[in-house]
């Protein structure tokens, strides 16, 4: 009589396998519960009035280049209800904040960041960045966004992209949603929007048919798509990229439109494409300057960065990947990076000259830069590239607000807009460096004074532990 394989397989092995599988399942469940139940916190007082009158200030509305001197801003329930010369304002029922002739501009918006921890959102807010667009979302970003909306802790308002769409061949299996099937891509667009992601992020490795399907499905749903071009689609149907809300990185113009050549004639054609299709460009000069300095100055540059503000889990990953790549760059590659970096500045200035809409994005979180400080770096680099300061500030306010579909709420100082404001000692249009030292930051009417901002900076150095960071990402890999 034949004996079944099941009976001949040692029972001890079966028990061992069952125990292992049960242990793995239990560990996964515990990790899921751990990351699901934990929440953000702050030592700042959460109970803050959202109504006041800010008097004796010079207002940079961003509607034009004029400064309104000796004005007052009336805020009720987080919304600007009056903007008038001081003598005309009557709001006796509200507390008064004397601006002492400071300058007030709209809160900054960084439209390309990677928020790797709650600490990053705190870093951004402490620098006057009241809103960030997170490019490369995971389930925990949805959680953080909702916590911020409920006022459970303080940080930049978050607009969250889907996980990054990329091809099976080129996508990162640990971070990207990899897809080659157009119908699967369409379904993923529907699923991600249903899960609460605000928009779709695309990457250059996508095949033409898949990229087209993503754009078409997003258009059907009325949601925006932002990201890299598909190099495959650029060769056949370039015009389809006109559906992008924003085109990310001046480097992608150099790589895609210019085929990695310093070709100003092709740059003119690229600029015309952006203007004709009303696609905004997010230059992200700051991150390219980072890799250029890393590859040229090596550890001397790394010593100058605030590595303690990088979450330990991310720092470990970067030390094994991008840090190692650029720190070990050959002299030839380092010299090439210098050439490219200079050309990207020239290219960005040329785009501005030709009427391309610029949106500020720093790509903070991709290397050593942090949301907030890197945002100011990006503004200064744009100015250094020859872009007028007011235009650079418009990229970080009015233009960026449009990139997050909030241009009727954010990006300007106007009646009916949310009271997201930065209060500065000097006019940033004439002294752009003053952005690094805000006197006050106001987000949705909540006032953060100098002491509060210092507390936020301290909390920006308090990161989630390794286990929690890993658990969050495992949740995405297993259940996302």
Coordinates of C-alpha atoms in Angstrom, one line a residue:
X1 CA 0.0 0.0 0.0
X2 CA 1.3 3.4 -0.9
X3 CA 2.0 5.9 1.8
X4 CA 1.0 9.5 1.3
X5 CA 3.6 12.2 1.2
X6 CA 1.9 13.9 4.0
X7 CA 2.3 10.9 6.3
X8 CA 6.0 10.5 5.4
X9 CA 6.7 14.2 6.0
X10 CA 8.1 14.5 9.6
X11 CA 5.4 15.8 11.9
X12 CA 8.0 17.8 13.8
X13 CA 8.7 19.7 10.5
X14 CA 5.0 20.4 10.0
X15 CA 4.8 21.7 13.6
X16 CA 7.9 23.8 13.1
X17 CA 6.5 25.3 9.9
X18 CA 3.1 26.0 11.4
X19 CA 4.8 27.7 14.4
X20 CA 7.0 29.8 12.1
X21 CA 4.0 30.9 10.0
X22 CA 1.9 31.7 13.0
X23 CA 4.8 33.7 14.5
X24 CA 5.3 35.6 11.3
X25 CA 1.6 36.3 11.1
X26 CA 1.5 37.4 14.8
X27 CA 4.5 39.7 14.3
X28 CA 3.0 41.3 11.2
X29 CA -0.3 41.8 13.1
X30 CA 1.5 43.3 16.1
X31 CA 3.5 45.6 13.8
X32 CA 0.4 46.7 12.0
X33 CA -1.3 47.5 15.3
X34 CA 1.7 49.3 16.6
X35 CA 2.0 51.7 13.7
X36 CA -1.8 52.0 13.5
X37 CA -2.4 53.0 17.1
X38 CA 0.6 55.3 17.7
X39 CA -0.1 59.0 17.1
X40 CA 1.7 62.3 16.8
X41 CA 2.5 64.6 19.8
X42 CA 3.9 67.9 20.7
X43 CA 4.8 69.9 23.8
X44 CA 3.2 73.0 22.3
X45 CA -0.2 74.1 23.6
X46 CA -2.8 72.7 21.2
X47 CA -5.5 75.1 22.4
X48 CA -4.8 78.2 20.3
X49 CA -7.2 81.0 19.3
X50 CA -7.6 81.3 15.5
X51 CA -9.0 84.9 15.8
X52 CA -7.0 88.1 16.2
X53 CA -6.0 91.4 14.6
X54 CA -2.4 91.7 13.4
X55 CA -1.8 95.5 13.3
X56 CA 1.1 97.8 12.3
X57 CA 2.4 95.6 9.5
X58 CA 3.5 96.0 5.9
X59 CA 1.7 93.5 3.7
X60 CA 3.1 91.7 0.7
X61 CA -0.2 90.3 -0.7
X62 CA 1.5 88.6 -3.7
X63 CA -1.3 89.9 -5.9
X64 CA 1.3 92.2 -7.4
X65 CA 4.6 93.7 -6.4
X66 CA 3.2 96.4 -4.2
X67 CA 3.7 96.5 -0.4
X68 CA 0.7 97.8 1.6
X69 CA 2.2 99.9 4.4
X70 CA 0.7 100.4 7.9
X71 CA -2.0 97.8 7.4
X72 CA -4.0 95.5 9.7
X73 CA -5.1 92.0 9.0
X74 CA -8.3 90.8 10.8
X75 CA -8.5 87.0 11.2
X76 CA -11.6 85.1 12.4
X77 CA -11.7 81.4 12.8
X78 CA -8.5 81.0 10.8
X79 CA -9.7 83.0 7.8
X80 CA -8.8 86.6 6.8
X81 CA -11.9 88.7 7.0
X82 CA -10.5 92.2 6.6
X83 CA -7.3 93.7 5.1
X84 CA -7.3 97.5 5.6
X85 CA -5.2 100.5 6.6
X86 CA -4.9 100.6 10.3
X87 CA -7.1 103.6 10.8
X88 CA -10.0 101.9 9.1
X89 CA -10.0 98.6 11.1
X90 CA -12.6 98.1 13.8
X91 CA -12.5 94.7 15.6
X92 CA -12.8 95.6 19.3
X93 CA -13.8 92.0 20.2
X94 CA -10.5 90.5 19.1
X95 CA -7.1 90.4 20.7
X96 CA -4.4 92.6 19.1
X97 CA -1.0 91.6 18.0
X98 CA 1.3 94.5 17.3
X99 CA 3.4 93.7 14.3
X100 CA 5.8 96.6 15.0
X101 CA 6.3 97.5 11.3
X102 CA 7.2 93.9 10.3
X103 CA 6.6 92.6 6.8
X104 CA 3.9 89.9 6.3
X105 CA 3.7 87.6 3.3
X106 CA 1.7 84.4 2.6
X107 CA 2.9 81.2 4.1
X108 CA 5.3 79.3 1.9
X109 CA 4.3 76.2 0.0
X110 CA 6.9 73.6 -1.0
X111 CA 5.4 71.5 -3.8
X112 CA 8.0 68.7 -3.8
X113 CA 9.1 67.1 -0.6
X114 CA 9.4 63.7 0.9
X115 CA 8.0 63.7 4.5
X116 CA 9.8 60.7 6.0
X117 CA 8.7 61.4 9.6
X118 CA 6.3 63.7 11.5
X119 CA 9.5 65.6 12.5
X120 CA 9.9 66.7 8.8
X121 CA 6.5 68.4 8.9
X122 CA 7.5 70.2 12.0
X123 CA 10.8 71.3 10.5
X124 CA 8.9 72.8 7.6
X125 CA 6.4 74.7 9.7
X126 CA 9.2 76.2 11.9
X127 CA 10.7 77.7 8.7
X128 CA 7.4 79.3 7.5
X129 CA 6.4 76.5 5.1
X130 CA 2.7 76.2 6.0
X131 CA 1.9 73.6 3.3
X132 CA 3.9 70.8 1.6
X133 CA 3.1 68.5 -1.3
X134 CA 4.4 65.1 -0.4
X135 CA 5.7 63.4 -3.5
X136 CA 5.6 59.6 -3.0
X137 CA 2.8 58.8 -0.5
X138 CA 2.3 55.8 1.7
X139 CA -0.6 55.0 4.1
X140 CA 1.1 56.6 7.0
X141 CA 1.1 59.9 5.2
X142 CA -2.7 59.8 5.0
X143 CA -2.7 59.3 8.7
X144 CA -0.4 62.2 9.4
X145 CA -2.4 64.4 7.1
X146 CA -5.6 63.6 9.0
X147 CA -4.0 64.2 12.4
X148 CA -2.8 67.6 11.3
X149 CA -6.2 68.5 10.0
X150 CA -7.6 67.5 13.4
X151 CA -5.0 69.7 15.2
X152 CA -3.5 66.7 17.1
X153 CA 0.0 68.1 16.6
X154 CA 1.5 70.9 14.6
X155 CA 3.3 70.7 11.3
X156 CA 2.9 71.8 7.7
X157 CA -0.4 71.0 6.1
X158 CA 0.1 68.0 3.9
X159 CA -1.1 67.3 0.3
X160 CA -0.3 63.6 -0.4
X161 CA 0.4 61.9 -3.6
X162 CA -0.2 58.3 -4.4
X163 CA 2.6 55.8 -4.2
X164 CA 4.9 56.4 -7.2
X165 CA 3.8 54.6 -10.4
X166 CA 6.7 53.1 -12.3
X167 CA 7.4 50.1 -14.5
X168 CA 8.2 46.6 -13.4
X169 CA 11.7 46.9 -14.9
X170 CA 12.7 50.3 -13.4
X171 CA 10.5 50.6 -10.3
X172 CA 11.8 50.3 -6.8
X173 CA 10.1 47.2 -5.4
X174 CA 10.3 48.6 -1.8
X175 CA 8.9 52.0 -2.7
X176 CA 7.1 52.2 -6.0
X177 CA 3.9 50.7 -7.4
X178 CA 5.2 48.8 -10.3
X179 CA 2.9 48.2 -13.2
X180 CA 3.1 47.5 -17.0
X181 CA -0.5 46.6 -17.6
X182 CA -2.6 49.7 -18.6
X183 CA -5.8 48.3 -17.2
X184 CA -4.2 47.5 -13.9
X185 CA -2.8 51.0 -13.8
X186 CA -6.3 52.5 -14.4
X187 CA -7.6 50.4 -11.5
X188 CA -4.8 51.5 -9.3
X189 CA -5.6 55.1 -10.0
X190 CA -9.2 54.5 -8.9
X191 CA -8.1 52.6 -5.8
X192 CA -5.6 55.2 -4.6
X193 CA -8.0 58.1 -5.0
X194 CA -10.7 56.1 -3.2
X195 CA -8.2 55.4 -0.4
X196 CA -7.8 59.2 0.1
X197 CA -4.6 60.1 -1.8
X198 CA -4.9 63.6 -3.2
X199 CA -3.3 63.1 -6.6
X200 CA -1.2 60.7 -8.7
X201 CA 2.6 60.6 -9.0
X202 CA 4.2 59.2 -12.1
X203 CA 7.8 58.3 -12.9
X204 CA 9.9 58.2 -16.1
X205 CA 10.2 54.4 -16.4
X206 CA 6.5 53.9 -17.2
X207 CA 5.8 52.4 -20.6
X208 CA 3.9 54.7 -23.0
X209 CA 0.6 52.8 -23.0
X210 CA 0.6 52.6 -19.2
X211 CA 1.5 56.2 -18.7
X212 CA -1.3 57.2 -21.2
X213 CA -3.8 55.1 -19.3
X214 CA -2.9 56.7 -16.0
X215 CA -3.4 60.2 -17.4
X216 CA -6.7 59.2 -19.0
X217 CA -8.1 57.6 -15.9
X218 CA -7.0 60.6 -13.7
X219 CA -8.7 62.9 -16.1
X220 CA -11.9 60.9 -15.9
X221 CA -11.8 61.2 -12.1
X222 CA -10.9 64.9 -12.2
X223 CA -7.7 64.4 -10.2
X224 CA -4.3 65.9 -11.0
X225 CA -1.2 64.0 -12.0
X226 CA 2.3 65.3 -11.3
X227 CA 5.8 63.9 -11.8
X228 CA 8.3 62.8 -14.3
X229 CA 7.7 62.4 -18.1
X230 CA 7.7 58.9 -19.6
X231 CA 10.7 58.7 -21.8
X232 CA 8.9 56.0 -23.8
X233 CA 5.9 58.3 -24.4
X234 CA 8.1 61.3 -25.2
X235 CA 9.3 59.6 -28.3
X236 CA 5.8 59.0 -29.7
X237 CA 3.2 61.3 -28.1
X238 CA 5.0 64.1 -26.3
X239 CA 1.8 66.2 -26.3
X240 CA 0.1 63.8 -23.8
X241 CA 2.4 65.1 -21.1
X242 CA 0.3 68.3 -21.4
X243 CA -2.1 66.6 -18.9
X244 CA 0.5 66.9 -16.1
X245 CA -0.2 69.6 -13.5
X246 CA 3.5 69.9 -12.8
X247 CA 6.6 68.6 -14.5
X248 CA 9.1 67.7 -11.8
X249 CA 12.8 68.7 -12.0
X250 CA 14.7 70.8 -14.5
X251 CA 17.0 67.8 -14.7
X252 CA 14.1 66.0 -16.5
X253 CA 14.2 68.6 -19.2
X254 CA 17.9 68.0 -19.5
X255 CA 17.5 64.3 -19.6
X256 CA 14.3 64.1 -21.6
X257 CA 13.9 67.0 -23.9
X258 CA 17.6 67.7 -24.4
X259 CA 18.8 64.1 -24.3
X260 CA 21.6 65.1 -21.8
X261 CA 23.0 67.8 -24.0
X262 CA 23.6 71.5 -23.3
X263 CA 21.3 72.4 -26.2
X264 CA 19.5 75.8 -25.9
X265 CA 17.6 75.3 -29.1
X266 CA 15.9 72.2 -27.7
X267 CA 15.4 74.1 -24.4
X268 CA 13.4 76.7 -26.4
X269 CA 11.2 73.9 -27.7
X270 CA 10.7 72.5 -24.2
X271 CA 9.7 76.0 -22.9
X272 CA 7.2 76.3 -25.8
X273 CA 5.7 73.0 -24.8
X274 CA 5.2 74.0 -21.2
X275 CA 3.6 77.4 -22.2
X276 CA 1.4 75.8 -24.9
X277 CA 0.0 73.2 -22.5
X278 CA 0.0 75.3 -19.3
X279 CA 2.2 72.8 -17.5
X280 CA 4.2 74.3 -14.6
X281 CA 7.8 73.4 -13.9
X282 CA 9.1 72.4 -10.5
X283 CA 12.9 73.0 -10.8
X284 CA 14.2 71.4 -7.6
X285 CA 17.6 73.0 -7.9
X286 CA 18.4 72.4 -4.2
X287 CA 18.6 68.6 -4.4
X288 CA 20.9 68.8 -7.5
X289 CA 23.1 71.3 -5.7
X290 CA 23.3 68.8 -2.8
X291 CA 24.5 65.9 -4.9
X292 CA 26.9 68.2 -6.7
X293 CA 28.4 69.3 -3.4
X294 CA 28.5 65.8 -2.1
X295 CA 30.3 64.5 -5.1
X296 CA 32.8 67.4 -5.1
X297 CA 33.3 68.3 -1.5
X298 CA 32.7 64.8 -0.1
X299 CA 32.7 64.6 3.7
X300 CA 33.5 68.2 4.2
X301 CA 30.0 69.0 2.8
X302 CA 28.4 66.2 4.8
X303 CA 29.8 67.7 8.0
X304 CA 28.0 71.0 7.3
X305 CA 24.5 69.3 7.0
X306 CA 22.2 68.8 9.9
X307 CA 22.3 65.0 9.9
X308 CA 20.7 64.9 13.4
X309 CA 17.5 66.2 11.7
X310 CA 17.4 63.3 9.3
X311 CA 15.4 60.4 10.6
X312 CA 17.8 57.6 11.6
X313 CA 16.0 55.0 9.4
X314 CA 16.3 57.2 6.3
X315 CA 19.9 58.1 7.1
X316 CA 20.8 54.4 7.3
X317 CA 19.2 53.8 3.9
X318 CA 20.9 56.9 2.3
X319 CA 24.3 55.9 3.8
X320 CA 24.0 52.6 1.9
X321 CA 22.7 54.2 -1.4
X322 CA 22.8 57.8 -2.5
X323 CA 25.4 59.0 0.1
X324 CA 27.7 56.2 -0.9
X325 CA 27.1 56.9 -4.6
X326 CA 28.0 60.6 -4.5
X327 CA 30.7 60.4 -1.8
X328 CA 32.5 57.8 -4.0
X329 CA 32.0 59.8 -7.2
X330 CA 35.0 59.9 -9.5
X331 CA 36.7 63.2 -10.2
X332 CA 35.3 63.0 -13.7
X333 CA 31.7 62.5 -12.5
X334 CA 32.1 65.2 -9.9
X335 CA 33.3 67.6 -12.6
X336 CA 30.4 66.6 -14.8
X337 CA 27.9 67.2 -11.9
X338 CA 29.3 70.8 -11.6
X339 CA 28.7 71.4 -15.3
X340 CA 25.2 70.0 -15.2
X341 CA 24.3 71.9 -12.0
X342 CA 25.3 75.2 -13.6
X343 CA 23.4 74.4 -16.8
X344 CA 20.2 73.5 -14.8
X345 CA 20.3 77.0 -13.2
X346 CA 20.7 78.5 -16.7
X347 CA 17.9 76.2 -18.0
X348 CA 15.5 77.2 -15.2
X349 CA 16.2 80.9 -15.7
X350 CA 15.6 80.4 -19.4
X351 CA 12.2 78.7 -18.7
X352 CA 11.2 81.7 -16.6
X353 CA 12.2 84.1 -19.3
X354 CA 10.1 82.3 -21.9
X355 CA 7.0 82.5 -19.7
X356 CA 7.0 79.0 -18.1
X357 CA 5.2 79.0 -14.8
X358 CA 7.6 78.0 -12.0
X359 CA 6.4 76.2 -8.8
X360 CA 8.8 75.9 -5.9
X361 CA 9.8 72.4 -4.9
X362 CA 13.0 71.5 -3.0
X363 CA 12.9 67.7 -3.1
X364 CA 13.7 67.9 0.6
X365 CA 14.0 64.4 2.1
X366 CA 15.6 62.9 -1.0
X367 CA 19.2 63.6 0.3
X368 CA 20.4 65.7 3.2
X369 CA 17.9 68.6 2.7
X370 CA 15.0 69.0 5.1
X371 CA 11.6 70.5 4.4
X372 CA 11.8 74.1 5.5
X373 CA 15.5 74.9 5.4
X374 CA 15.7 73.3 1.9
X375 CA 12.7 75.3 0.8
X376 CA 14.6 78.5 1.6
X377 CA 17.7 77.1 -0.1
X378 CA 15.5 76.6 -3.2
X379 CA 14.3 80.2 -3.2
X380 CA 17.8 81.5 -2.8
X381 CA 19.1 79.3 -5.6
X382 CA 16.3 80.5 -8.0
X383 CA 17.3 84.0 -7.2
X384 CA 20.9 83.3 -7.7
X385 CA 20.0 81.7 -11.1
X386 CA 18.7 85.1 -12.2
X387 CA 15.0 84.8 -11.4
X388 CA 13.6 88.0 -9.8
X389 CA 13.0 87.6 -6.1
X390 CA 9.3 88.4 -6.3
X391 CA 8.9 85.7 -9.0
X392 CA 10.7 83.2 -6.8
X393 CA 8.3 84.1 -4.0
X394 CA 5.4 83.7 -6.4
X395 CA 6.6 80.2 -7.2
X396 CA 6.4 79.4 -3.4
X397 CA 3.0 81.0 -2.9
X398 CA 0.5 81.8 -5.7
X399 CA 1.9 79.3 -8.2
X400 CA 2.4 76.5 -5.7
X401 CA -1.1 77.0 -4.4
X402 CA -2.4 76.2 -7.8
X403 CA -0.3 73.1 -7.9
X404 CA -2.2 71.7 -4.9
X405 CA -5.6 72.9 -6.1
X406 CA -5.9 75.5 -3.3
X407 CA -5.3 78.7 -5.1
X408 CA -8.7 80.1 -3.9
X409 CA -7.6 79.5 -0.3
X410 CA -3.8 79.8 -0.1
X411 CA -0.9 81.6 -1.7
X412 CA -2.2 85.2 -1.3
X413 CA -3.1 87.6 1.5
X414 CA -6.7 88.4 0.7
X415 CA -10.1 88.5 2.3
X416 CA -11.6 85.0 2.3
X417 CA -8.2 83.2 2.2
X418 CA -6.8 81.1 5.0
X419 CA -4.6 83.0 7.5
X420 CA -1.3 81.3 6.5
X421 CA 1.2 84.0 7.0
X422 CA 4.9 84.5 7.7
X423 CA 6.0 87.6 9.7
X424 CA 9.5 88.9 8.9
X425 CA 11.6 91.7 10.2
X426 CA 12.5 92.9 6.7
X427 CA 11.1 92.8 3.2
X428 CA 12.1 89.5 1.7
X429 CA 11.8 90.9 -1.8
X430 CA 14.8 93.1 -1.0
X431 CA 16.5 90.8 1.5
X432 CA 15.6 87.2 0.7
X433 CA 17.9 85.8 3.4
X434 CA 15.4 87.2 6.0
X435 CA 13.2 84.2 5.2
X436 CA 15.6 82.1 7.4
X437 CA 14.6 84.0 10.5
X438 CA 10.8 84.4 10.8
X439 CA 9.5 86.4 13.7
X440 CA 6.2 84.6 13.6
X441 CA 4.5 81.9 11.5
X442 CA 0.7 81.8 11.4
X443 CA -1.1 78.7 10.0
X444 CA -4.9 78.7 9.7
X445 CA -4.9 81.5 12.2
X446 CA -2.8 79.7 14.8
X447 CA 0.1 82.0 15.8
X448 CA 3.5 80.5 16.5
X449 CA 5.9 83.1 18.0
X450 CA 9.6 82.8 18.3
X451 CA 9.5 80.6 21.3
X452 CA 7.1 78.3 19.6
X453 CA 9.2 78.1 16.5
X454 CA 12.2 77.1 18.6
X455 CA 10.2 74.4 20.2
X456 CA 9.1 73.1 16.7
X457 CA 12.8 73.1 15.7
X458 CA 13.6 71.0 18.7
X459 CA 10.8 68.6 18.0
X460 CA 12.1 68.4 14.4
X461 CA 15.1 66.5 15.8
X462 CA 12.9 64.0 17.7
X463 CA 12.2 61.2 15.4
X464 CA 10.3 57.9 15.4
X465 CA 12.3 54.9 16.5
X466 CA 13.6 52.3 14.1
X467 CA 10.9 49.7 14.9
X468 CA 8.1 52.2 14.2
X469 CA 9.7 53.4 10.9
X470 CA 10.2 49.8 9.7
X471 CA 6.6 48.9 10.8
X472 CA 5.1 51.7 8.8
X473 CA 6.8 50.6 5.7
X474 CA 6.1 46.9 6.2
X475 CA 2.4 47.9 6.6
X476 CA 2.6 49.3 3.1
X477 CA 4.5 46.4 1.6
X478 CA 2.2 43.8 3.2
X479 CA -1.2 45.5 3.1
X480 CA -0.8 48.6 1.0

